[in-house]
Amino acid sequence: MGQTLTEQIFSHAAGRPVVPGELVVVQPDVVMSHDSLTPGIIDILQNEFGKNEVFNPDQLVFVFDHVTPASTVGTADGQNRVRAFAKQQNIRLFDIGRGICHQVLVEEGIAQPGLIVLGADSHSTSYGAVGAFGSGMGSTDVAVIWATGKTWLRVPETLRIQVSGRFREGVGPKDLALYIGRVLTISGATYQAIEYHGLDWLPLYGRQTLSSMAVELGAKAGIFPPSGEVFDRFQTPEWLFVDPDAHYGQTIEINLEDLEPQIALPHAVDRVVDLSSLVGTPIQQVFLGTCTNGRYEDLRQAADILTGNQVSEKVRFIVTPASKTDLQRAMADDTINILVQAGAVLTTPGCGVCMGRHQGTLGKNDVCLSTGNRNFRGRMGDPSSSIYLVSPAVAAASAITGVVTDPRYLER
Amino acid sequence: MARIWKFGSDVDTDQIVPGRYAPYMRPNEDVGNAAFIEANPLFNQQAVPGDIIVAENNFGCGSSREYAVTALCRRQVGVIIAKSFARIFYRNAVNLGLVLVEAPQVVDQLSDGDICVLDLDQNRILIRDKELVLPEISPFARAIVEAGGLVAYIQRHGFLPGE
Ligand code: SF4
């Protein structure tokens, strides 16, 4: 019988053909954790398992991105503890400033097609962009893998998203990601793996935007069949391919020719409407960054719109590159210069203000337009603040005017 | 006697414990004191051990932060009954030994502030002269919960459930 990408990856890992619904015990290829949760995972390993050694250091990778550089004595001490642990256990560590975990693992080639890549972070669905099975887990799950090398997983059903057409001007991957949320709702893909089809032409950065947001629909993974740039940059095993006989629990069809710029309203990722109905809404902060939209191409798109323009006095415009590599690419041409010249505030590559812990936390009643992936109440600061989610193009256009603005109708 | 705390759909992990209250940000505080601190201050101040959380769909969506479950464990929530749960939250709860029950019909019959008696051994809730029957917890989850969580299970058996 035919298999979806997820079923192929699980069958390969289990060493036998598996079907959706089955529970399998597997050895994940890569297990990532970041500065925010790793100290707690060390606690579980040491205090609950009574162990000082991890089972297989080569399986593990640490990335410091959540609160970097440290903002409090507590976060600084936590990071020092992880540094010492990584050294002692021989575990790869990407320290402050290297970038957001999900971007770093792709840039470093640690996430590869066909691998099972688990992370102590819900947006680990991002690794699906390169054709890996990427999924998030909690601290105890990860501690169990540290201790035993293994975990249990339920083989999920696969939901197929079949896309046709091409983006029109001013519309991009983020609008599609938000639109999928609008169609499927915040729980529409719970326990399922999403497989994206009809996007072989989409560059990797756009796939990463979509895969990162798969979790916002409740999905366990969001996988792209390897093609194009992914074929060139990564090694795709020959057993991983789109099988015409594969069975999909559900198929959703979307025609890009009909897609308008989208915006998610506070405080739910699936409260999505066409941008046009919100145009003119005043904002106080614009945030360009995150694992969803902080890559070079996102910054470049914003720079193109900001060229010759100034950020409104009414707006704080915070730009956080997803990684050091993205920052360097944006410095190699005039991207960073244009952004800073226009009035952007540049912060350390990493998660930045995305979860409200530092570098631009929202105050009472603040309204923020963010290129991130989550707009839950209070995520970026005070519970009375609100977050709208948009594409980099909408963020840049709105930073200029101080109100929600459609980049296609920006007066030049 | 247990009080029912009823919530709507899509209660996310930022509502259960906002990121700013993460143990990582406040290492010397009990994360249990942050449970629903902003989303439901009444719960935060008044919930007592044994109380029951009842919710509509997709309880626990959002981040993978296990401390959302830890906070509810510290408050000794007796059980969470919802129409459905988000997957990472579900795993985290099973792993930490917190009982979750998916029971759409039961959810519709319970209201915020109801007082009831929870009898998990018999899978039932006694409320006003009624008995509401809860579905059986899956053997897999029950094995882990009865061991006191996933770490305790592995310590006792030497392998993962299903291995
Ligand atoms: S950028 Fe935001 S969503 Fe992405 S990993 Fe960091 S905190 Fe999570």
Coordinates of C-alpha atoms and ligand atoms in Angstrom, one line a residue:
Chain A
M1 CA 0.0 0.0 0.0
G2 CA 1.2 3.5 -0.7
Q3 CA 2.5 5.7 2.1
T4 CA 2.6 9.4 2.8
L5 CA 6.0 11.0 3.6
T6 CA 5.3 10.7 7.3
E7 CA 4.4 7.0 7.0
Q8 CA 7.6 6.4 5.0
I9 CA 9.7 8.2 7.6
F10 CA 8.1 6.3 10.5
S11 CA 8.4 3.0 8.7
H12 CA 12.1 3.6 8.0
A13 CA 12.7 4.5 11.7
A14 CA 10.7 1.6 13.0
G15 CA 12.3 -0.9 10.6
R16 CA 8.9 -2.2 9.4
P17 CA 5.9 -0.8 7.6
V18 CA 3.6 1.1 9.9
V19 CA 0.1 2.5 9.6
P20 CA -1.6 5.6 11.1
G21 CA -2.8 5.1 14.6
E22 CA 0.0 2.7 15.6
L23 CA 2.2 3.5 18.5
V24 CA 5.9 3.0 17.7
V25 CA 9.0 3.3 19.7
V26 CA 11.8 5.0 17.7
Q27 CA 15.2 6.5 18.1
P28 CA 14.9 10.0 16.9
D29 CA 17.8 11.2 14.7
V30 CA 18.0 14.7 16.3
V31 CA 16.7 16.1 19.5
M32 CA 16.9 19.9 20.0
S33 CA 16.4 22.0 23.1
H34 CA 17.0 25.7 23.7
D35 CA 18.1 27.9 26.6
S36 CA 14.6 28.3 27.9
L37 CA 13.9 24.6 28.7
T38 CA 17.3 22.9 28.8
P39 CA 18.1 23.7 32.5
G40 CA 14.8 22.0 33.5
I41 CA 15.6 19.0 31.3
I42 CA 19.0 18.6 33.0
D43 CA 17.0 18.7 36.3
I44 CA 14.8 15.8 35.2
L45 CA 17.8 13.8 34.0
Q46 CA 19.7 14.3 37.2
N47 CA 17.0 14.4 39.9
E48 CA 14.3 12.1 38.5
F49 CA 16.4 9.6 36.5
G50 CA 19.3 10.0 38.9
K51 CA 21.7 10.1 35.9
N52 CA 24.6 12.3 35.0
E53 CA 25.2 11.0 31.5
V54 CA 23.0 11.3 28.4
F55 CA 22.5 8.1 26.4
N56 CA 23.8 9.4 23.1
P57 CA 25.4 12.9 22.9
D58 CA 25.5 12.8 19.1
Q59 CA 21.7 12.8 19.0
L60 CA 21.4 16.1 20.9
V61 CA 21.8 19.7 20.0
F62 CA 21.4 22.9 22.1
V63 CA 20.7 26.3 20.7
F64 CA 20.5 29.5 22.8
D65 CA 17.9 31.8 21.3
H66 CA 15.0 32.5 23.6
V67 CA 16.5 35.0 26.0
T68 CA 19.8 36.0 24.4
P69 CA 22.0 37.7 25.6
A70 CA 20.7 36.9 29.1
S71 CA 18.4 39.4 30.6
T72 CA 18.4 38.4 34.3
V73 CA 20.8 36.7 36.7
G74 CA 18.5 33.7 36.6
T75 CA 18.7 33.3 32.8
A76 CA 22.4 34.0 32.8
D77 CA 23.0 31.3 35.4
G78 CA 20.7 28.9 33.5
Q79 CA 22.7 29.4 30.3
N80 CA 26.0 28.9 32.2
R81 CA 24.8 25.7 33.6
V82 CA 23.8 24.4 30.1
R83 CA 27.2 25.5 28.7
A84 CA 29.0 23.5 31.4
F85 CA 26.8 20.5 30.8
A86 CA 27.2 20.6 27.1
K87 CA 31.0 20.7 27.4
Q88 CA 31.1 17.8 29.9
Q89 CA 28.7 15.7 27.8
N90 CA 30.1 16.6 24.4
I91 CA 26.9 18.0 23.1
R92 CA 26.8 20.5 20.2
L93 CA 25.9 23.9 21.4
F94 CA 25.1 27.0 19.3
D95 CA 25.5 29.9 21.7
I96 CA 23.9 33.4 21.9
G97 CA 23.7 35.3 18.6
R98 CA 23.8 32.3 16.3
G99 CA 20.1 32.4 15.8
I100 CA 16.7 30.8 16.3
C101 CA 17.0 27.1 16.8
H102 CA 14.7 26.1 13.9
Q103 CA 16.7 28.3 11.5
V104 CA 20.1 27.1 12.8
L105 CA 19.3 23.4 12.4
V106 CA 18.4 24.0 8.8
E107 CA 21.4 26.2 8.0
E108 CA 23.8 23.7 9.7
G109 CA 22.3 20.8 7.7
I110 CA 21.4 19.1 11.0
A111 CA 17.8 18.8 9.9
Q112 CA 17.8 16.6 6.7
P113 CA 15.1 15.0 4.5
G114 CA 13.8 11.8 6.0
L115 CA 15.1 12.3 9.5
I116 CA 13.0 12.4 12.7
V117 CA 13.9 15.7 14.3
L118 CA 12.2 16.4 17.7
G119 CA 12.5 19.6 19.7
A120 CA 11.6 20.8 23.1
D121 CA 9.7 23.6 21.2
S122 CA 6.4 23.5 19.5
H123 CA 7.6 25.1 16.3
S124 CA 9.8 22.1 15.6
T125 CA 7.3 21.4 12.9
S126 CA 9.6 23.8 11.0
Y127 CA 11.9 21.0 10.0
G128 CA 9.2 19.7 7.6
A129 CA 10.4 22.4 5.2
V130 CA 13.4 20.2 4.3
G131 CA 11.4 17.0 4.3
A132 CA 12.2 15.9 7.8
F133 CA 9.5 14.8 10.3
G134 CA 9.8 17.6 12.8
S135 CA 7.7 17.8 15.9
G136 CA 7.6 19.4 19.3
M137 CA 7.6 17.8 22.7
G138 CA 7.7 18.7 26.4
S139 CA 10.6 18.5 28.8
T140 CA 9.9 15.1 30.2
D141 CA 9.6 13.6 26.8
V142 CA 13.0 15.1 25.8
A143 CA 14.6 14.0 29.1
V144 CA 13.4 10.4 28.4
I145 CA 15.3 10.6 25.1
W146 CA 18.4 11.9 26.8
A147 CA 18.3 9.0 29.2
T148 CA 17.2 6.2 26.9
G149 CA 17.8 7.4 23.3
K150 CA 14.2 6.5 22.5
T151 CA 10.7 7.8 22.5
W152 CA 7.2 6.7 21.7
L153 CA 5.2 8.3 18.9
R154 CA 1.7 7.7 17.4
V155 CA 1.8 7.4 13.6
P156 CA -0.4 10.3 12.5
E157 CA -2.9 10.4 9.7
T158 CA -1.8 12.8 6.9
L159 CA -3.8 15.8 5.8
R160 CA -2.9 17.0 2.2
I161 CA -2.9 20.6 1.3
Q162 CA -3.0 20.9 -2.5
V163 CA -2.1 24.3 -3.8
S164 CA -2.5 25.6 -7.3
G165 CA -1.5 28.8 -9.0
R166 CA 1.1 31.4 -8.0
F167 CA 1.1 34.3 -5.5
R168 CA -0.2 37.6 -6.9
E169 CA 1.8 40.7 -6.2
G170 CA 1.9 41.7 -2.6
V171 CA 0.9 38.2 -1.4
G172 CA 3.3 35.6 -0.1
P173 CA 3.9 32.5 2.0
K174 CA 2.8 34.1 5.2
D175 CA -0.6 35.0 3.7
L176 CA -1.0 31.4 2.7
A177 CA 0.0 30.2 6.1
L178 CA -2.6 32.5 7.7
Y179 CA -5.2 31.6 5.1
I180 CA -4.7 27.9 5.9
G181 CA -5.4 28.8 9.6
R182 CA -8.6 30.5 8.5
V183 CA -9.7 27.4 6.6
L184 CA -8.6 24.7 9.0
T185 CA -8.9 26.6 12.4
I186 CA -6.6 26.4 15.3
S187 CA -7.4 22.7 16.0
G188 CA -8.2 21.5 12.4
A189 CA -5.1 19.4 12.0
T190 CA -4.8 18.1 15.6
Y191 CA -2.8 14.8 15.8
Q192 CA -2.3 14.9 12.0
A193 CA 0.7 15.5 9.8
I194 CA 0.2 18.1 7.1
E195 CA 1.8 17.5 3.7
Y196 CA 2.0 20.4 1.3
H197 CA 1.7 19.8 -2.5
G198 CA 1.8 22.0 -5.5
L199 CA 4.6 24.2 -4.1
D200 CA 7.7 22.7 -5.7
W201 CA 8.5 26.1 -7.0
L202 CA 8.5 27.7 -3.6
P203 CA 12.0 28.5 -2.2
L204 CA 13.1 27.1 1.1
Y205 CA 12.4 30.3 3.1
G206 CA 8.7 30.2 2.1
R207 CA 8.4 26.5 3.0
Q208 CA 9.9 27.3 6.4
T209 CA 7.2 29.9 7.0
L210 CA 4.5 27.4 6.3
S211 CA 6.0 24.5 8.2
S212 CA 6.6 26.6 11.3
M213 CA 2.9 27.5 11.4
A214 CA 1.7 23.9 11.0
V215 CA 1.6 23.6 14.7
E216 CA -0.8 26.6 14.9
L217 CA -3.5 24.2 13.4
G218 CA -2.7 21.6 16.0
A219 CA -0.6 19.5 13.6
K220 CA 2.1 17.2 14.7
A221 CA 4.2 18.0 11.6
G222 CA 4.1 20.0 8.4
I223 CA 6.1 18.4 5.6
F224 CA 7.1 19.4 2.1
P225 CA 8.2 16.8 -0.4
P226 CA 11.9 17.6 -1.1
S227 CA 12.4 19.4 -4.4
G228 CA 14.2 22.3 -5.9
E229 CA 16.5 24.1 -3.5
V230 CA 16.1 21.3 -0.9
F231 CA 17.3 18.7 -3.5
D232 CA 20.4 20.9 -4.1
R233 CA 21.3 21.6 -0.5
F234 CA 20.3 18.5 1.3
Q235 CA 20.6 14.7 0.9
T236 CA 17.2 13.1 0.2
P237 CA 17.1 9.3 0.8
E238 CA 15.8 7.4 -2.2
W239 CA 13.0 5.8 -0.1
L240 CA 11.5 9.3 0.5
F241 CA 9.2 10.2 -2.4
V242 CA 5.6 11.2 -3.2
D243 CA 3.8 8.0 -3.6
P244 CA 0.7 8.3 -5.8
D245 CA -1.0 5.5 -3.9
A246 CA -0.6 7.2 -0.5
H247 CA -3.8 7.7 1.5
Y248 CA -4.7 11.1 2.9
G249 CA -7.3 11.5 5.6
Q250 CA -8.4 14.8 4.1
T251 CA -7.4 17.0 1.2
I252 CA -7.8 20.8 1.2
E253 CA -7.5 22.7 -2.1
I254 CA -6.3 26.3 -2.3
N255 CA -5.9 28.4 -5.4
L256 CA -3.3 31.1 -4.9
E257 CA -4.8 33.2 -7.6
D258 CA -7.7 34.0 -5.3
L259 CA -5.5 34.8 -2.3
E260 CA -5.5 38.3 -0.8
P261 CA -3.1 39.6 1.9
Q262 CA -4.3 38.2 5.2
I263 CA -4.2 39.3 8.8
A264 CA -4.9 37.4 12.1
L265 CA -6.8 39.3 14.7
P266 CA -6.1 39.2 18.4
H267 CA -6.0 36.7 20.3
A268 CA -6.2 33.6 18.1
V269 CA -4.2 32.5 15.1
D270 CA -7.3 31.4 13.2
R271 CA -9.2 34.7 13.5
V272 CA -8.0 35.5 10.1
V273 CA -9.6 38.0 7.7
D274 CA -8.6 39.7 4.4
L275 CA -6.2 42.6 5.3
S276 CA -8.5 45.1 3.5
S277 CA -11.1 45.0 6.3
L278 CA -8.5 46.2 8.8
V279 CA -6.7 48.8 6.8
G280 CA -6.3 52.0 8.9
T281 CA -6.1 50.4 12.3
P282 CA -3.5 52.3 14.5
I283 CA -0.5 50.4 15.8
Q284 CA 2.3 51.2 18.3
Q285 CA 4.8 48.5 17.5
V286 CA 5.9 46.5 14.5
F287 CA 8.0 43.4 14.9
L288 CA 9.8 41.8 12.0
G289 CA 11.4 38.5 13.0
T290 CA 10.8 35.0 14.4
C291 CA 11.3 31.5 13.0
T292 CA 8.3 32.2 10.8
N293 CA 9.4 35.4 9.1
G294 CA 12.9 36.6 10.2
R295 CA 15.0 35.3 7.4
Y296 CA 17.1 37.3 4.9
E297 CA 14.4 37.2 2.2
D298 CA 11.8 38.6 4.7
L299 CA 14.2 41.4 5.7
R300 CA 14.9 42.1 2.1
Q301 CA 11.3 42.4 1.2
A302 CA 10.8 44.9 4.0
A303 CA 13.8 46.8 2.9
D304 CA 12.5 47.1 -0.6
I305 CA 9.3 48.7 0.8
L306 CA 11.2 51.0 3.2
T307 CA 13.6 52.2 0.6
G308 CA 13.3 56.0 0.5
N309 CA 10.7 55.9 3.4
Q310 CA 10.8 56.6 7.1
V311 CA 9.2 54.7 9.9
S312 CA 6.3 56.6 11.4
E313 CA 7.0 58.5 14.7
K314 CA 4.1 56.7 16.2
V315 CA 5.7 53.3 15.7
R316 CA 8.5 51.4 17.3
F317 CA 9.9 49.1 14.5
I318 CA 11.9 46.2 15.9
V319 CA 13.8 44.0 13.5
T320 CA 15.3 40.7 14.7
P321 CA 17.1 38.6 12.1
A322 CA 16.4 34.8 12.5
S323 CA 20.1 34.0 12.5
K324 CA 23.6 35.3 12.2
T325 CA 23.8 34.0 8.7
D326 CA 20.6 36.0 7.8
L327 CA 22.1 39.1 9.5
Q328 CA 25.3 38.7 7.5
R329 CA 23.4 38.3 4.2
A330 CA 21.4 41.4 5.0
M331 CA 24.7 43.3 5.8
A332 CA 26.4 42.1 2.6
D333 CA 23.9 44.1 0.5
D334 CA 22.2 47.2 1.7
T335 CA 19.2 45.5 3.5
I336 CA 20.3 46.3 7.0
N337 CA 21.4 49.8 6.1
I338 CA 18.0 50.6 4.6
L339 CA 16.1 49.2 7.6
V340 CA 18.2 51.1 10.2
Q341 CA 18.3 54.3 8.1
A342 CA 14.5 54.2 8.0
G343 CA 14.3 53.9 11.7
A344 CA 14.3 50.2 12.5
V345 CA 15.8 49.0 15.8
L346 CA 18.0 46.0 15.2
T347 CA 18.3 43.3 17.9
T348 CA 20.3 40.1 18.4
P349 CA 19.5 37.2 16.1
G350 CA 17.2 35.0 18.1
C351 CA 13.6 34.9 19.2
G352 CA 13.7 38.5 20.5
V353 CA 10.4 39.9 21.5
C354 CA 8.3 36.9 20.1
M355 CA 7.4 35.6 23.5
G356 CA 7.5 38.9 25.4
R357 CA 10.4 38.3 27.7
H358 CA 12.8 41.0 26.6
Q359 CA 13.8 43.4 23.8
G360 CA 10.4 45.1 23.2
T361 CA 7.9 43.7 25.6
L362 CA 4.4 45.2 25.1
G363 CA 2.9 47.6 27.7
K364 CA -0.7 48.2 28.6
N365 CA -3.0 48.5 25.6
D366 CA -0.1 48.4 23.1
V367 CA -1.1 47.1 19.7
C368 CA 1.6 45.2 17.8
L369 CA 1.8 44.1 14.2
S370 CA 4.0 41.0 14.2
T371 CA 5.4 38.7 11.5
G372 CA 5.4 36.0 14.1
N373 CA 3.2 33.0 14.4
R374 CA 1.3 33.5 17.7
N375 CA -1.0 36.2 18.9
F376 CA -2.3 34.7 22.1
R377 CA -3.4 37.2 24.8
G378 CA -0.4 38.5 26.7
R379 CA 2.2 36.5 24.7
M380 CA 4.3 39.6 24.0
G381 CA 3.6 41.5 27.2
D382 CA 0.7 42.9 29.2
P383 CA -2.6 41.0 28.9
S384 CA -4.3 44.2 27.7
S385 CA -2.0 44.4 24.7
S386 CA -2.9 42.9 21.4
I387 CA -1.1 41.3 18.5
Y388 CA -2.0 41.1 14.8
L389 CA -0.1 38.7 12.6
V390 CA 0.9 39.7 9.1
S391 CA 3.5 39.2 6.3
P392 CA 6.8 41.1 6.2
A393 CA 5.5 43.2 3.4
V394 CA 2.4 44.3 5.4
A395 CA 4.6 44.9 8.5
A396 CA 7.0 47.2 6.5
A397 CA 4.2 49.2 4.8
S398 CA 2.4 49.6 8.2
A399 CA 5.7 50.7 9.9
I400 CA 5.8 53.6 7.5
T401 CA 2.2 54.8 8.0
G402 CA 1.6 53.9 11.7
V403 CA -1.6 52.2 10.7
V404 CA -2.4 48.8 9.1
T405 CA -1.5 49.2 5.5
D406 CA -1.8 47.2 2.3
P407 CA 1.7 47.3 0.7
R408 CA 0.1 47.3 -2.7
Y409 CA -1.5 50.6 -2.2
L410 CA 1.3 52.4 -0.3
E411 CA 1.7 55.9 -1.7
R412 CA 5.3 56.4 -2.9
Chain B
M1 CA -16.2 17.7 47.0
A2 CA -14.7 19.4 44.0
R3 CA -15.5 22.6 42.2
I4 CA -15.8 22.7 38.4
W5 CA -13.8 25.4 36.7
K6 CA -15.2 25.6 33.2
F7 CA -13.3 27.0 30.2
G8 CA -14.1 27.6 26.6
S9 CA -12.3 26.3 23.4
D10 CA -8.7 26.8 22.5
V11 CA -7.3 27.6 26.0
D12 CA -3.7 28.1 25.1
T13 CA -0.6 27.5 27.2
D14 CA 0.0 31.3 27.5
Q15 CA -3.3 31.5 29.4
I16 CA -2.4 28.6 31.6
V17 CA 1.1 30.1 32.4
P18 CA 2.2 33.2 30.5
G19 CA 5.8 33.0 29.2
R20 CA 6.8 35.8 31.5
Y21 CA 6.0 33.5 34.5
A22 CA 8.2 30.7 33.2
P23 CA 10.2 28.9 35.9
Y24 CA 13.2 30.0 33.8
M25 CA 12.3 33.7 34.4
R26 CA 11.4 33.2 38.1
P27 CA 13.5 30.3 39.3
N28 CA 12.6 30.8 43.0
E29 CA 8.9 30.9 42.6
D30 CA 6.4 28.0 42.6
V31 CA 5.0 27.9 39.1
G32 CA 1.7 26.6 40.6
N33 CA 1.1 30.1 41.8
A34 CA 1.1 31.3 38.2
A35 CA -1.7 29.0 37.0
F36 CA -4.2 31.1 35.1
I37 CA -2.8 34.2 36.8
E38 CA -4.0 36.5 34.1
A39 CA -6.6 34.5 32.2
N40 CA -8.6 33.5 35.2
P41 CA -7.6 35.2 38.5
L42 CA -10.4 33.6 40.4
F43 CA -9.0 30.1 39.6
N44 CA -5.6 31.4 40.4
Q45 CA -6.6 32.5 43.9
Q46 CA -9.3 30.0 44.8
A47 CA -8.7 26.7 43.1
V48 CA -8.0 24.0 45.7
P49 CA -6.6 20.5 45.4
G50 CA -9.0 18.1 43.8
D51 CA -10.9 20.7 41.8
I52 CA -11.8 19.8 38.2
I53 CA -11.1 21.7 35.0
V54 CA -13.7 21.3 32.2
A55 CA -13.1 22.7 28.8
E56 CA -14.5 22.7 25.3
N57 CA -12.2 21.9 22.3
N58 CA -8.4 22.0 22.0
F59 CA -7.4 22.5 25.6
G60 CA -3.7 23.3 26.0
C61 CA -2.9 24.4 22.5
G62 CA 0.2 26.5 21.7
S63 CA 3.6 26.0 23.1
S64 CA 5.3 22.9 24.3
R65 CA 6.0 24.4 27.7
E66 CA 5.6 21.5 30.1
Y67 CA 5.4 23.9 33.0
A68 CA 1.8 24.6 32.0
V69 CA 1.0 21.1 33.1
T70 CA 3.4 21.3 36.0
A71 CA 1.5 24.4 37.3
L72 CA -1.8 22.4 37.2
C73 CA -0.1 19.4 38.8
R74 CA 1.2 21.7 41.6
R75 CA -2.4 22.9 42.1
Q76 CA -3.4 19.2 42.3
V77 CA -6.1 19.5 39.7
G78 CA -8.1 16.2 40.0
V79 CA -8.8 15.7 36.3
I80 CA -9.2 17.8 33.2
I81 CA -12.2 16.9 31.1
A82 CA -12.4 18.4 27.6
K83 CA -14.0 17.8 24.2
S84 CA -10.5 17.5 22.9
F85 CA -6.9 18.3 23.8
A86 CA -3.9 19.7 21.9
R87 CA -1.4 17.0 21.3
I88 CA 1.8 18.3 23.0
F89 CA -0.3 19.2 26.1
Y90 CA -1.8 15.7 26.1
R91 CA 1.6 14.1 26.0
N92 CA 3.0 16.3 28.7
A93 CA 0.0 15.6 31.0
V94 CA 0.3 11.9 30.6
N95 CA 4.0 12.1 31.1
L96 CA 3.6 14.0 34.4
G97 CA 0.7 11.7 35.6
L98 CA -2.1 14.3 35.2
V99 CA -5.3 12.6 34.1
L100 CA -7.0 13.9 31.0
V101 CA -10.4 12.7 29.8
E102 CA -11.9 13.4 26.4
A103 CA -15.7 13.3 27.0
P104 CA -17.7 15.7 24.8
Q105 CA -21.1 14.7 26.2
V106 CA -20.0 15.1 29.8
V107 CA -18.5 18.5 29.1
D108 CA -21.9 19.8 28.0
Q109 CA -23.5 18.7 31.3
L110 CA -21.1 20.5 33.5
S111 CA -21.1 24.2 34.4
D112 CA -18.7 26.6 36.0
G113 CA -19.1 26.6 39.7
D114 CA -20.8 23.2 39.9
I115 CA -19.8 21.1 43.0
C116 CA -19.4 17.4 42.5
V117 CA -17.6 14.3 43.6
L118 CA -15.0 12.7 41.3
D119 CA -14.6 9.0 41.4
L120 CA -11.8 8.1 38.9
D121 CA -11.6 4.5 39.9
Q122 CA -15.1 4.0 38.7
N123 CA -14.8 6.5 35.9
R124 CA -17.6 8.7 37.1
I125 CA -18.7 12.0 38.5
L126 CA -21.5 12.4 41.0
I127 CA -23.3 15.7 40.6
R128 CA -26.7 16.8 42.1
D129 CA -28.3 13.3 42.1
K130 CA -26.8 12.4 38.7
E131 CA -24.0 10.1 37.8
L132 CA -22.0 11.1 34.7
V133 CA -20.0 8.3 33.2
L134 CA -16.5 9.1 31.9
P135 CA -14.9 7.1 29.1
E136 CA -12.2 4.6 30.1
I137 CA -8.7 6.1 30.1
S138 CA -6.6 4.4 27.4
P139 CA -4.6 1.5 28.9
F140 CA -1.4 3.2 27.6
A141 CA -2.1 6.4 29.4
R142 CA -3.4 4.6 32.5
A143 CA -0.2 2.6 32.8
I144 CA 1.9 5.7 32.8
V145 CA -0.4 7.7 35.1
E146 CA -0.6 4.8 37.6
A147 CA 3.2 4.5 37.6
G148 CA 3.3 8.2 38.6
G149 CA 4.5 9.5 35.2
L150 CA 6.7 8.4 32.4
V151 CA 10.0 8.7 34.2
A152 CA 8.7 6.6 37.1
Y153 CA 7.3 4.1 34.5
I154 CA 10.7 3.7 32.9
Q155 CA 12.5 3.5 36.2
R156 CA 10.2 0.7 37.3
H157 CA 10.0 -1.3 34.1
G158 CA 13.3 -0.5 32.4
F159 CA 11.7 0.3 29.1
L160 CA 9.1 2.5 27.4
P161 CA 5.5 1.6 27.3
G162 CA 4.8 -0.3 24.1
E163 CA 8.4 -1.3 23.7
Ligands
SF4_1 S1 10.9 32.8 17.2 FE1 9.1 32.7 18.6 S2 8.0 31.0 17.9 FE2 10.0 30.8 17.0 S3 11.2 29.5 18.4 FE3 11.5 31.6 19.0 S4 10.0 32.0 20.6 FE4 9.3 30.2 19.5

